[in-house]
PDB file of C-alpha atoms in Angstrom:
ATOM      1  CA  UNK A  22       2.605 -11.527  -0.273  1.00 59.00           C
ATOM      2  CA  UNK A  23       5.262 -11.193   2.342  1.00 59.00           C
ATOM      3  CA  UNK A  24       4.686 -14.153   3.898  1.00 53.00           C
ATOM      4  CA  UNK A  25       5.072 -15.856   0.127  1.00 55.00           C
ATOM      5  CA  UNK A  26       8.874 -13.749   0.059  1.00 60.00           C
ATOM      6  CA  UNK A  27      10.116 -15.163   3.052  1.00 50.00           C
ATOM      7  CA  UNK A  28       9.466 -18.515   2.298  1.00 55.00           C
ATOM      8  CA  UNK A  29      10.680 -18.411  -0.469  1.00 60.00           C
ATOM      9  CA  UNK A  30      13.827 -16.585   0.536  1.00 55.00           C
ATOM     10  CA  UNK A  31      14.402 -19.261   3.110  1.00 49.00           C
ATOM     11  CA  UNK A  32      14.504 -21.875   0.825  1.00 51.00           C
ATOM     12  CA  UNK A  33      16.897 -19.875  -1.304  1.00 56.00           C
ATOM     13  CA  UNK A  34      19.176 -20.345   1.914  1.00 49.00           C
ATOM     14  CA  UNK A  35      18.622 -23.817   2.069  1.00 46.00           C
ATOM     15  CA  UNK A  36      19.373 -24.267  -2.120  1.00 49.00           C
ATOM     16  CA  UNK A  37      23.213 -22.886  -0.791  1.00 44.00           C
ATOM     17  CA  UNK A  38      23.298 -25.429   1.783  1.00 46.00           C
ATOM     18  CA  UNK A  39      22.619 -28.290   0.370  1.00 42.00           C
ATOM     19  CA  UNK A  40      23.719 -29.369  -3.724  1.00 42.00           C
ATOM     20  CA  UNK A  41      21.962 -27.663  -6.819  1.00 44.00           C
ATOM     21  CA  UNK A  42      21.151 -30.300  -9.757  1.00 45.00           C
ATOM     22  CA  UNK A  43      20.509 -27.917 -12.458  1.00 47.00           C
ATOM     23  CA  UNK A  44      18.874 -27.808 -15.803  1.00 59.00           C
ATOM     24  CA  UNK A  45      20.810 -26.030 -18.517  1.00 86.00           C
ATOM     25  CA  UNK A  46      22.946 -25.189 -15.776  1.00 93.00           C
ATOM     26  CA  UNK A  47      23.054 -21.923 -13.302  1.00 96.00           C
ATOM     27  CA  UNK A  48      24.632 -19.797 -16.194  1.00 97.00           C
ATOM     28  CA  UNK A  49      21.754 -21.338 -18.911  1.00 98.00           C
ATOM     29  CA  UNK A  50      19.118 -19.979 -16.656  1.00 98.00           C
ATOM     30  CA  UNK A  51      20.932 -16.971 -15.561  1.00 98.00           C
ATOM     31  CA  UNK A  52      20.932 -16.362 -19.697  1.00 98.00           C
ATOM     32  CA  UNK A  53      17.150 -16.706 -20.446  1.00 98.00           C
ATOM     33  CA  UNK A  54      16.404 -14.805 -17.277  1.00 98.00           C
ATOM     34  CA  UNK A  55      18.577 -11.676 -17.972  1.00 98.00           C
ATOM     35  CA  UNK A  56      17.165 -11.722 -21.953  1.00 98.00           C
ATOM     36  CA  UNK A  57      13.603 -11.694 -20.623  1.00 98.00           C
ATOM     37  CA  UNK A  58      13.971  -9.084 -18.092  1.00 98.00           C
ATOM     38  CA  UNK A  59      15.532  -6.774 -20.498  1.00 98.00           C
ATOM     39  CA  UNK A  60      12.280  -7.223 -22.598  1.00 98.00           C
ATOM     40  CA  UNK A  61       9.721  -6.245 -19.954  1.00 98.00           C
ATOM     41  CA  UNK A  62       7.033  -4.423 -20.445  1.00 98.00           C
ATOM     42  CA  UNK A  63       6.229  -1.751 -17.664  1.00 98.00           C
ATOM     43  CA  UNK A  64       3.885  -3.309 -16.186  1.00 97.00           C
ATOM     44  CA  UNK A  65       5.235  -6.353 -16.139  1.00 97.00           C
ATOM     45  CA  UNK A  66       8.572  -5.302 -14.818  1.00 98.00           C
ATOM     46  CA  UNK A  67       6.611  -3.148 -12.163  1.00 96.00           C
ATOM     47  CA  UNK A  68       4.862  -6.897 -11.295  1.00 96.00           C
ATOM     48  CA  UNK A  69       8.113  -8.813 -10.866  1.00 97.00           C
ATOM     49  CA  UNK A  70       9.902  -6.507  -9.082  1.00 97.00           C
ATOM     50  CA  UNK A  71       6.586  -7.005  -6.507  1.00 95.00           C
ATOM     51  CA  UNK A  72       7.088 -10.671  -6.526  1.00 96.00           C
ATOM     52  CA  UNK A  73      10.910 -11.114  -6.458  1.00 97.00           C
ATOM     53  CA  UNK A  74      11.888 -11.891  -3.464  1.00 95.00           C
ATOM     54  CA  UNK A  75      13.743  -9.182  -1.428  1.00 94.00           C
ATOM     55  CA  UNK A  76      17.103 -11.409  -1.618  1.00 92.00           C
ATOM     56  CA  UNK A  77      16.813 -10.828  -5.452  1.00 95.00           C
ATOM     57  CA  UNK A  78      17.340  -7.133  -5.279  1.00 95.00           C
ATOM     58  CA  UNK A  79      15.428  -7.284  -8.215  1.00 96.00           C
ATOM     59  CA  UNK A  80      17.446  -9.104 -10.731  1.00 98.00           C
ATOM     60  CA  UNK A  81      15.128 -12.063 -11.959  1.00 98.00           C
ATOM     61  CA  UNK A  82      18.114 -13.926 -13.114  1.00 98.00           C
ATOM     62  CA  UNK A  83      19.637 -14.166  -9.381  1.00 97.00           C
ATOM     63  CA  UNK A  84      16.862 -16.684  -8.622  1.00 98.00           C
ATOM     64  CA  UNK A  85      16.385 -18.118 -12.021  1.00 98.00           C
ATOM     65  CA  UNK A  86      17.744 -21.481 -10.909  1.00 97.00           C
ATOM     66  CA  UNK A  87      15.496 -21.835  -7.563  1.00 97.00           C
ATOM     67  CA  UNK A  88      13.837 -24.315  -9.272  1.00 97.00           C
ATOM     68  CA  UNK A  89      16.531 -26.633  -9.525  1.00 97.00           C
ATOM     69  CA  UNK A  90      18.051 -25.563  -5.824  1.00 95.00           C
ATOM     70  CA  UNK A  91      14.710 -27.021  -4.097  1.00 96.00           C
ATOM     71  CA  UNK A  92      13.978 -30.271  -5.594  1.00 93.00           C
ATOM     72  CA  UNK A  93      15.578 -31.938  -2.477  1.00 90.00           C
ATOM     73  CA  UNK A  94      12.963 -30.182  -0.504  1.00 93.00           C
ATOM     74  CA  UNK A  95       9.905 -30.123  -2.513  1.00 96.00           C
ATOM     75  CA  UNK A  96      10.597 -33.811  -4.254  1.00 95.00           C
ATOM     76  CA  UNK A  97       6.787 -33.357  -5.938  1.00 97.00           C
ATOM     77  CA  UNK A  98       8.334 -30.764  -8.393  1.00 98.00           C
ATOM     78  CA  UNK A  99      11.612 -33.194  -9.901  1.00 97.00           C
ATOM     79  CA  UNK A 100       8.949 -34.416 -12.503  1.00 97.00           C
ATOM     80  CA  UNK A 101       8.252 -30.854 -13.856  1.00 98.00           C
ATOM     81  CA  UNK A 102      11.716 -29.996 -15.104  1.00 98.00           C
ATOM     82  CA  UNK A 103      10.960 -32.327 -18.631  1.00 98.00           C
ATOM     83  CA  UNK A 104       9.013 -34.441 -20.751  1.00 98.00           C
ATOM     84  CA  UNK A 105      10.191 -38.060 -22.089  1.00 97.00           C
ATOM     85  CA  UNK A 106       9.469 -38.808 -25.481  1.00 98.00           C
ATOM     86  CA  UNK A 107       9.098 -41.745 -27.198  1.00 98.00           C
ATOM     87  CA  UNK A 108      12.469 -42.969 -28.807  1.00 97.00           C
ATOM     88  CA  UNK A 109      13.705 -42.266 -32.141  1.00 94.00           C
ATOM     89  CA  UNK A 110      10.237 -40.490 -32.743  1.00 97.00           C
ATOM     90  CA  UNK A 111      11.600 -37.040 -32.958  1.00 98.00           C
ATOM     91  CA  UNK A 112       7.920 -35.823 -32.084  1.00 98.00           C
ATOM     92  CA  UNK A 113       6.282 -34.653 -28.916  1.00 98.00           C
ATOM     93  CA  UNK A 114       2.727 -34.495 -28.139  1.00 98.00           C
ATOM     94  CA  UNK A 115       0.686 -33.554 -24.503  1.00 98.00           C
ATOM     95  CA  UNK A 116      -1.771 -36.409 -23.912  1.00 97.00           C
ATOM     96  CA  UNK A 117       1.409 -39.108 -25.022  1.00 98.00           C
ATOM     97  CA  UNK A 118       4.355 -37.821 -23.331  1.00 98.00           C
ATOM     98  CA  UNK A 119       3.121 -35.342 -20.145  1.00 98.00           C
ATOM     99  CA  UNK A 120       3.032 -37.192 -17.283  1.00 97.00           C
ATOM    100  CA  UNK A 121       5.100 -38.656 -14.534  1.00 96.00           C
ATOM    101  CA  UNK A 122       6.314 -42.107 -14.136  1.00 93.00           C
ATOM    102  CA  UNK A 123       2.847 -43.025 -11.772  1.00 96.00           C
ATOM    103  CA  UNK A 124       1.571 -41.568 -15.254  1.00 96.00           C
ATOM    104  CA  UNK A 125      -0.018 -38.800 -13.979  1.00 97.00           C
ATOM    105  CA  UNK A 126      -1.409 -36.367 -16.502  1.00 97.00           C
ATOM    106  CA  UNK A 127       0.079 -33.026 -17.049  1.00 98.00           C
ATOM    107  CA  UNK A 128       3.500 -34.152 -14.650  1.00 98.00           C
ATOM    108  CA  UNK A 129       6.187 -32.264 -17.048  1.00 98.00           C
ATOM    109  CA  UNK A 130       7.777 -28.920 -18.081  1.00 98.00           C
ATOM    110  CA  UNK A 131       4.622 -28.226 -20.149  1.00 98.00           C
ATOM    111  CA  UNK A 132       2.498 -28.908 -17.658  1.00 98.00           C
ATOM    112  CA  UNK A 133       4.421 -26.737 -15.564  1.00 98.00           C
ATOM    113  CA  UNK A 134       4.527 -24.107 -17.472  1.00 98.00           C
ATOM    114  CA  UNK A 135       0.725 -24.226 -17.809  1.00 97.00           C
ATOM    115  CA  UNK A 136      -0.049 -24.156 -14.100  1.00 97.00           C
ATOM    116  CA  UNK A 137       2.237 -21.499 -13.205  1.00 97.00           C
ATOM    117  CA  UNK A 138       0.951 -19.201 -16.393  1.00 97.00           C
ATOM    118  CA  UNK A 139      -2.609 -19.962 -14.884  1.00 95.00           C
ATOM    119  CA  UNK A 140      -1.780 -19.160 -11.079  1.00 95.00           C
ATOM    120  CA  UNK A 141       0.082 -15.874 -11.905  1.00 96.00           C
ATOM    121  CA  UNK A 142      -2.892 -14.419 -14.217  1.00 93.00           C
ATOM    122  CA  UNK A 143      -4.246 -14.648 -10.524  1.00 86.00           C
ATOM    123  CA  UNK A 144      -1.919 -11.432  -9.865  1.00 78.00           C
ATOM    124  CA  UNK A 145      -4.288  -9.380 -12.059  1.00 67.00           C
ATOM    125  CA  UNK A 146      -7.415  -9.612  -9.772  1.00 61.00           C
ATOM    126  CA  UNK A 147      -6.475  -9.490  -5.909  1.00 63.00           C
ATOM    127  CA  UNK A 148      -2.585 -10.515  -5.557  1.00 60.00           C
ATOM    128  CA  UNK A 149      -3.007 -10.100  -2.134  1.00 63.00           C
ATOM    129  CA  UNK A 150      -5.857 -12.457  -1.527  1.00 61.00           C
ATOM    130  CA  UNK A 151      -4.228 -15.338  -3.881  1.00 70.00           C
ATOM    131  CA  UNK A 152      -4.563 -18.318  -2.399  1.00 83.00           C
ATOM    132  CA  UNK A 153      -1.328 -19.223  -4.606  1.00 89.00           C
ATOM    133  CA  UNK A 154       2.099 -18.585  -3.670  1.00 94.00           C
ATOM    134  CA  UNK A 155       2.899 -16.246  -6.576  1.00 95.00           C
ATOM    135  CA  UNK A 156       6.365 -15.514  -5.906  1.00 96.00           C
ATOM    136  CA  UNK A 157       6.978 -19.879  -6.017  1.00 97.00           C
ATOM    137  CA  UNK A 158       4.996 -19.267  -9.235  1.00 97.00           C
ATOM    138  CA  UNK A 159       7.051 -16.670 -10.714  1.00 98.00           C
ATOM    139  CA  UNK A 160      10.523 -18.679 -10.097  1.00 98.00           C
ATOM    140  CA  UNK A 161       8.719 -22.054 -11.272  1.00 98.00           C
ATOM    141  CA  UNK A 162       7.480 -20.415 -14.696  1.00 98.00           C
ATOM    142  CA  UNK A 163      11.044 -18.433 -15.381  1.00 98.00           C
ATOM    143  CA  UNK A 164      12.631 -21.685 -14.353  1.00 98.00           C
ATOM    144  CA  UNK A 165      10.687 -23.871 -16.480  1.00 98.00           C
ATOM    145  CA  UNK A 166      10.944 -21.925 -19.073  1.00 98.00           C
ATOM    146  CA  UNK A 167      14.394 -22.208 -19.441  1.00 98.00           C
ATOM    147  CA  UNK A 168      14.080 -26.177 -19.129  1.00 98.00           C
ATOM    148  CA  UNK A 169      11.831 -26.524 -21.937  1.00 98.00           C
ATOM    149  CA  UNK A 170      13.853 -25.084 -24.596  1.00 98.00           C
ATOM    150  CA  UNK A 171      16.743 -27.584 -23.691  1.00 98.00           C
ATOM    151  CA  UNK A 172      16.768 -29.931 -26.345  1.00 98.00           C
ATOM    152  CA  UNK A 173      17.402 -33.060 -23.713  1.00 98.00           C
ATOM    153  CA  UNK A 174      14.895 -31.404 -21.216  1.00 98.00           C
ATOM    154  CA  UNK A 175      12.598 -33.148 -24.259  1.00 98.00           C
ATOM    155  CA  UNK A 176      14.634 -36.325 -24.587  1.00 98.00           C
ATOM    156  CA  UNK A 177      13.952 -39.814 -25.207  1.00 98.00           C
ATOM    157  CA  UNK A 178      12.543 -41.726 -22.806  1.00 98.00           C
ATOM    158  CA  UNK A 179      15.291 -45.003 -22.504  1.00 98.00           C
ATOM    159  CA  UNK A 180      18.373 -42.631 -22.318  1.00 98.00           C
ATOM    160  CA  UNK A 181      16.304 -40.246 -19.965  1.00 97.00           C
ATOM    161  CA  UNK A 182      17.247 -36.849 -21.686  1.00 98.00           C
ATOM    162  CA  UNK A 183      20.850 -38.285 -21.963  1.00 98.00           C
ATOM    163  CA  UNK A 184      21.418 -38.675 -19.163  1.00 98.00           C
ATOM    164  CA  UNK A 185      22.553 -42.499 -19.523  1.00 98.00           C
ATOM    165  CA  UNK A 186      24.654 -41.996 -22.331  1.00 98.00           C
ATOM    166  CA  UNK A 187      28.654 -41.990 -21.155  1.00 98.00           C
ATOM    167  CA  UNK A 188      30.387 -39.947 -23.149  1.00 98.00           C
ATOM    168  CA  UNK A 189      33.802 -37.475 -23.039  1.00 98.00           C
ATOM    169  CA  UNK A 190      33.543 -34.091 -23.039  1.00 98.00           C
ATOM    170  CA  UNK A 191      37.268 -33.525 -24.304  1.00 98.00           C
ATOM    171  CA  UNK A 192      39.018 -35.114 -21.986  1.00 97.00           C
ATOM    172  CA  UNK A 193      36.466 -35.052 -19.891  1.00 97.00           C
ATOM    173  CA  UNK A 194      33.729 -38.047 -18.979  1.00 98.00           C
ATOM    174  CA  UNK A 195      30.847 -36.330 -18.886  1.00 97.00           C
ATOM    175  CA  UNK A 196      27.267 -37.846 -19.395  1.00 98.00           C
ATOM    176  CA  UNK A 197      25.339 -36.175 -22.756  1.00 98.00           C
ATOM    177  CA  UNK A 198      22.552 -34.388 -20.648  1.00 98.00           C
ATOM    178  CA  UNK A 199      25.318 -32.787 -19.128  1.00 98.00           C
ATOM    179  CA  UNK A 200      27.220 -31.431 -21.868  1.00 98.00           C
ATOM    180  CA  UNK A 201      24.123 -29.696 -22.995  1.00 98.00           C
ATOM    181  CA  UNK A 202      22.923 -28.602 -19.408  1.00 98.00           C
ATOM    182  CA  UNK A 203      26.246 -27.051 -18.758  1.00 98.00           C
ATOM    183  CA  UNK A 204      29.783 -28.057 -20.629  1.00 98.00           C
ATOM    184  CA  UNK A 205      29.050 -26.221 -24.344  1.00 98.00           C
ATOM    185  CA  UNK A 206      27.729 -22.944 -22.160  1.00 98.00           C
ATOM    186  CA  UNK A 207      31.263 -23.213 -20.174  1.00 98.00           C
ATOM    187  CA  UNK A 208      33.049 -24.052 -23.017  1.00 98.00           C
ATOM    188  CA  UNK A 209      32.064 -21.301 -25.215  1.00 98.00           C
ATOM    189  CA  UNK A 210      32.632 -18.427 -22.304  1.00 98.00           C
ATOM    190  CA  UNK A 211      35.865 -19.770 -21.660  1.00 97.00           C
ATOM    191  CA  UNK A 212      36.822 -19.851 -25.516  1.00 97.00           C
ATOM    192  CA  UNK A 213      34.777 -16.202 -26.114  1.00 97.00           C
ATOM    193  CA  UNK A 214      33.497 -14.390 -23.373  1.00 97.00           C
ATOM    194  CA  UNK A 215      36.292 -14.812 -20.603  1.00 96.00           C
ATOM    195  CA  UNK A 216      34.419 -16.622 -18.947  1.00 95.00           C
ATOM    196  CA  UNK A 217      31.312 -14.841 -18.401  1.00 96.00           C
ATOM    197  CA  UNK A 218      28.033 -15.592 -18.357  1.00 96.00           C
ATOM    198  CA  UNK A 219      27.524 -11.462 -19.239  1.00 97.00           C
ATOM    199  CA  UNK A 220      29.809 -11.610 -22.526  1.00 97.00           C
ATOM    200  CA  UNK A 221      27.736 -14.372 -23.533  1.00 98.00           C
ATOM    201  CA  UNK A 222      24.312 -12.834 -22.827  1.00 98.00           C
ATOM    202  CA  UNK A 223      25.773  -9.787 -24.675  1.00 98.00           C
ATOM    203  CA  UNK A 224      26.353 -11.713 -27.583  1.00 98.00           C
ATOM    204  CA  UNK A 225      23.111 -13.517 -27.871  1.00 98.00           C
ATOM    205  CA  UNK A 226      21.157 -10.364 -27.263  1.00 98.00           C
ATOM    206  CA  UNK A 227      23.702  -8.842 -30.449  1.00 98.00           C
ATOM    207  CA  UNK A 228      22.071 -11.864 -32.605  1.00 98.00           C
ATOM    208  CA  UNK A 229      18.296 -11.110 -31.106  1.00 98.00           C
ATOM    209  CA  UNK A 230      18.643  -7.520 -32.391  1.00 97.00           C
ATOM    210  CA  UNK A 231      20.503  -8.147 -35.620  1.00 96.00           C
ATOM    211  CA  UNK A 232      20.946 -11.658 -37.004  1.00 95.00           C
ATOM    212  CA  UNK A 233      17.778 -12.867 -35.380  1.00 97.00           C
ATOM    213  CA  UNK A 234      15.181  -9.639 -36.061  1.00 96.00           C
ATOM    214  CA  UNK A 235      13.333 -10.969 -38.291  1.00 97.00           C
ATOM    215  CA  UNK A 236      12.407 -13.922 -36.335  1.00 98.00           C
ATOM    216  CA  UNK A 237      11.735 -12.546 -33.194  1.00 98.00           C
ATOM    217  CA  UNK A 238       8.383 -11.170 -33.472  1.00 97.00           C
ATOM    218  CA  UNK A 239       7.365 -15.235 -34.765  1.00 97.00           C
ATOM    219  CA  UNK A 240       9.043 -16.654 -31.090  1.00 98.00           C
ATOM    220  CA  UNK A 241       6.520 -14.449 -29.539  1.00 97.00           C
ATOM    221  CA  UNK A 242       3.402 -15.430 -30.673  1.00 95.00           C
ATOM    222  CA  UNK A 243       0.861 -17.443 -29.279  1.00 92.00           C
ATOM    223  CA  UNK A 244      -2.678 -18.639 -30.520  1.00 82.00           C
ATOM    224  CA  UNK A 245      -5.455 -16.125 -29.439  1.00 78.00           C
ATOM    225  CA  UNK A 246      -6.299 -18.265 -26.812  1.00 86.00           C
ATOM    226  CA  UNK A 247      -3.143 -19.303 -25.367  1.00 94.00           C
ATOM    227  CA  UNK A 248      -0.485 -17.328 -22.976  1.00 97.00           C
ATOM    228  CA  UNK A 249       2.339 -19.857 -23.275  1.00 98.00           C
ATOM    229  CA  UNK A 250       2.644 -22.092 -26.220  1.00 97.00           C
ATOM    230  CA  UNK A 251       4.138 -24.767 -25.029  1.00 98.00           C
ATOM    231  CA  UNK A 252       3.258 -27.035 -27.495  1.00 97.00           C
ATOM    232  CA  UNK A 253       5.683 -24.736 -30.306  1.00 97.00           C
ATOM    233  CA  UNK A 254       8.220 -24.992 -27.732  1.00 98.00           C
ATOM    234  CA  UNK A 255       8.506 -28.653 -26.854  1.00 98.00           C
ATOM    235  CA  UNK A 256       8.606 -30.003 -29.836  1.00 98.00           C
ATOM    236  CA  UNK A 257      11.207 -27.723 -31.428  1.00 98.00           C
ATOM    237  CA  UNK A 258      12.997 -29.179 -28.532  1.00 98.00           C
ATOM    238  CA  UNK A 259      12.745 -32.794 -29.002  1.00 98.00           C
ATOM    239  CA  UNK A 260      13.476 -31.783 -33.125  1.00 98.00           C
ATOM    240  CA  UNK A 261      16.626 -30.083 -31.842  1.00 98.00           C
ATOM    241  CA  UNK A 262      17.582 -33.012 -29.699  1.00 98.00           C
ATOM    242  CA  UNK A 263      17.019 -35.435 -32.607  1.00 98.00           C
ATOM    243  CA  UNK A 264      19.433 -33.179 -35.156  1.00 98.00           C
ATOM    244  CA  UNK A 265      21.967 -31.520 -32.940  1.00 98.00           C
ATOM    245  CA  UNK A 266      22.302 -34.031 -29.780  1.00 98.00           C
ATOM    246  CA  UNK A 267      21.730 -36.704 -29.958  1.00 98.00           C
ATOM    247  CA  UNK A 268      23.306 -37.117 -33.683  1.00 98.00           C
ATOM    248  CA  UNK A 269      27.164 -37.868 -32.922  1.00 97.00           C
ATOM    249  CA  UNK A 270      27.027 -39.029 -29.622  1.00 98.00           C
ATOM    250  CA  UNK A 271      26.511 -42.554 -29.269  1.00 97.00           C
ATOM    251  CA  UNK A 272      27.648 -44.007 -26.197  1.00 98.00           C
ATOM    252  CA  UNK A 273      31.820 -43.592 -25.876  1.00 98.00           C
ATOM    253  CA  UNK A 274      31.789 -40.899 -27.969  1.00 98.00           C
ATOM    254  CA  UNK A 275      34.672 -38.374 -27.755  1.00 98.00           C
ATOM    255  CA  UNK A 276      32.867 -34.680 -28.508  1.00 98.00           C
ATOM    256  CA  UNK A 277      35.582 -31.968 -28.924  1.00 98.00           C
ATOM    257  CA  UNK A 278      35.709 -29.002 -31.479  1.00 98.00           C
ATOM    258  CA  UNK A 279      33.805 -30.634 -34.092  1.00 98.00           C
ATOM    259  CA  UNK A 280      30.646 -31.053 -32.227  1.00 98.00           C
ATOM    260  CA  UNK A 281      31.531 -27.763 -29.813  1.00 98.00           C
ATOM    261  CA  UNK A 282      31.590 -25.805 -32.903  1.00 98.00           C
ATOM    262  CA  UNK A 283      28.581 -26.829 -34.621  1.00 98.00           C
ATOM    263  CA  UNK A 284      25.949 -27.450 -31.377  1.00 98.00           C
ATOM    264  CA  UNK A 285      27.300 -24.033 -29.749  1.00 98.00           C
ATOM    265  CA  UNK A 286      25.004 -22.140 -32.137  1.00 98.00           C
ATOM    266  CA  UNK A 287      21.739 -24.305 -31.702  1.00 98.00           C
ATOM    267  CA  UNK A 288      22.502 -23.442 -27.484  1.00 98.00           C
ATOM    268  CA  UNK A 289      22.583 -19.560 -28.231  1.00 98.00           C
ATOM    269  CA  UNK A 290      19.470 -20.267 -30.118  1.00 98.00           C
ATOM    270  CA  UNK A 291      17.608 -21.778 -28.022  1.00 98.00           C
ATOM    271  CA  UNK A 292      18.669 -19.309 -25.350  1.00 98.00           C
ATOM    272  CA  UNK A 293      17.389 -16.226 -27.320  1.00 98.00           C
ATOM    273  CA  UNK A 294      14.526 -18.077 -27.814  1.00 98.00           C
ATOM    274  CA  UNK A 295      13.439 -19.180 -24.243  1.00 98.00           C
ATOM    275  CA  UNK A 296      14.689 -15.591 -22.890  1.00 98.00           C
ATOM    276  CA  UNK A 297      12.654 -13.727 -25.533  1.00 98.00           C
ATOM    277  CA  UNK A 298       9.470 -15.884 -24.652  1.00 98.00           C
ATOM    278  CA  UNK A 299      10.074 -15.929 -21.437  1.00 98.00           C
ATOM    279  CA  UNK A 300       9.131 -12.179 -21.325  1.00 98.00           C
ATOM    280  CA  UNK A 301       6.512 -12.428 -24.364  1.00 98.00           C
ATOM    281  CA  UNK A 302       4.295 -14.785 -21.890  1.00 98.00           C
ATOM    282  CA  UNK A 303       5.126 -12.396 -18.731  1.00 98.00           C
ATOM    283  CA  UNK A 304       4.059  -9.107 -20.967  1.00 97.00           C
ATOM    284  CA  UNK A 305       0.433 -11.228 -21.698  1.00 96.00           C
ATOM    285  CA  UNK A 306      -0.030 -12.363 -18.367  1.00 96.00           C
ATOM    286  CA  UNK A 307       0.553  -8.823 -16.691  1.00 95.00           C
ATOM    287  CA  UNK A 308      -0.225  -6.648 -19.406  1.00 88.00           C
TER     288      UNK A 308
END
């Protein structure tokens, strides 16, 4: 287990050194992470606090973005931050759309998300003896499960998530991806929150307890036979990406209060929603 720590703290080191590409951006992550650790169960919080690395001082969201800080190092795991959908299908399913570009089987978030569930139900048995390194697993699976509720982290295939669609941002040129990675998350702590991250997480965990109640306990849920349901969660993504961002933003599009205003609140959403499942699939796989 130690030996699994200091790896992984080493490469932590090496994320400062060299440039982080992120998904939903460090402050996204930083969101879902800090929801889902509030939500803990015992022993689950007892069984990340064992995995974190020591450089975490125990705050999951301090390493949420790992993920995205080592892709220049482990260049195998760049595939698992989405899926690509078909275009203009609005629909997402496993055996189409989750593989890599050699078309590799199971190569995407979901996939992801699946493999890292399985190796940390590992924990349960003899966490010492795992052959798996289930700190890396923890970070991957809290990472991952950030990406996948990103609308454009289940984007069309052409367009890449966005990412080839020029657009401004303001006065800004930013590409689409981008804006939904990081600019409306900026945008809305520097209108609201004074710019923090903190105000914002306040706010969406406000909505989780009051506007959002009575959904909550639906987010959770899982089939019997299932830990993480990725299925539910890509394809509200690739729905949200259809409706919210990809609608208005055509290549040259200038996206300023109109668009800020009305995609701000499908962000929060899916926030509360990755950050509340986040700990849901935790709470089953350490309970």
């Amino acid at each position: 287990m130690e030996t699994c720590k200091v790896l992984v703290a080493a490469l932590l080191l090496l994320g400062f050194i060299f440039p982080v590409i992120s998904g939903w951006g460090v402050d996204g992550h930083a969101a879902v992470c800090k929801i889902a650790q509030s939500r803990l169960s015992r022993a689950a919080a007892d069984a990340v606090q064992q995995l974190l690395p020591d450089s975490a001082s125990g705050d999951l969201a301090s390493v949420c973005s790992w993920a995205d800080r080592v892709k220049f190092y482990y260049h195998w795991s760049s595939a698992l931050h989405f899926i690509d959908t078909p275009d203009s299908l609005c629909s997402y399913q496993y055996d189409r759309d989750c593989k890599d570009q050699a078309g590799v089987i199971g190569r995407c978030v979901a996939g992801a998300i699946n493999n890292y569930t399985s190796q940390l139900l590992k924990y349960q048995a003899q966490p010492s003896q795992s052959k798996y390194n289930l700190t890396q697993a923890l970070l991957f699976l809290s990472h991952f499960m950030g990406d996948i509720h990103q609308p454009l982290h289940v984007g069309f295939t052409t367009d890449r998530g966005g990412n080839t669609i020029d657009v401004h941002w303001y006065t800004r040129k930013q590409n689409l991806h981008h804006i939904w990675d990081d600019s409306i998350i900026e945008t809305a702590e520097e209108k609201f929150y004074n710019f923090s991250v903190d105000g914002l997480v306040d706010a969406i965990q406000m909505n989780i307890t009051k506007g959002w109640r009575n959904h909550v306990e639906e987010w959770e849920k899982c089939s019997s036979n299932e830990v993480a349901c990725t299925e539910i969660y890509a394809s509200e993504s690739i729905q949200a990406a259809c409706d919210w961002a990809y609608k208005g933003a055509s290549e040259g599009s200038i996206l300023e209060d109109k668009y800020f205003f009305s995609r701000a609140p499908i962000v929060n959403l899916r926030l509360a929603q990755g950050g509340v499942r986040l700990a849901a699939v935790l709470n089953r796989i350490f309970s």
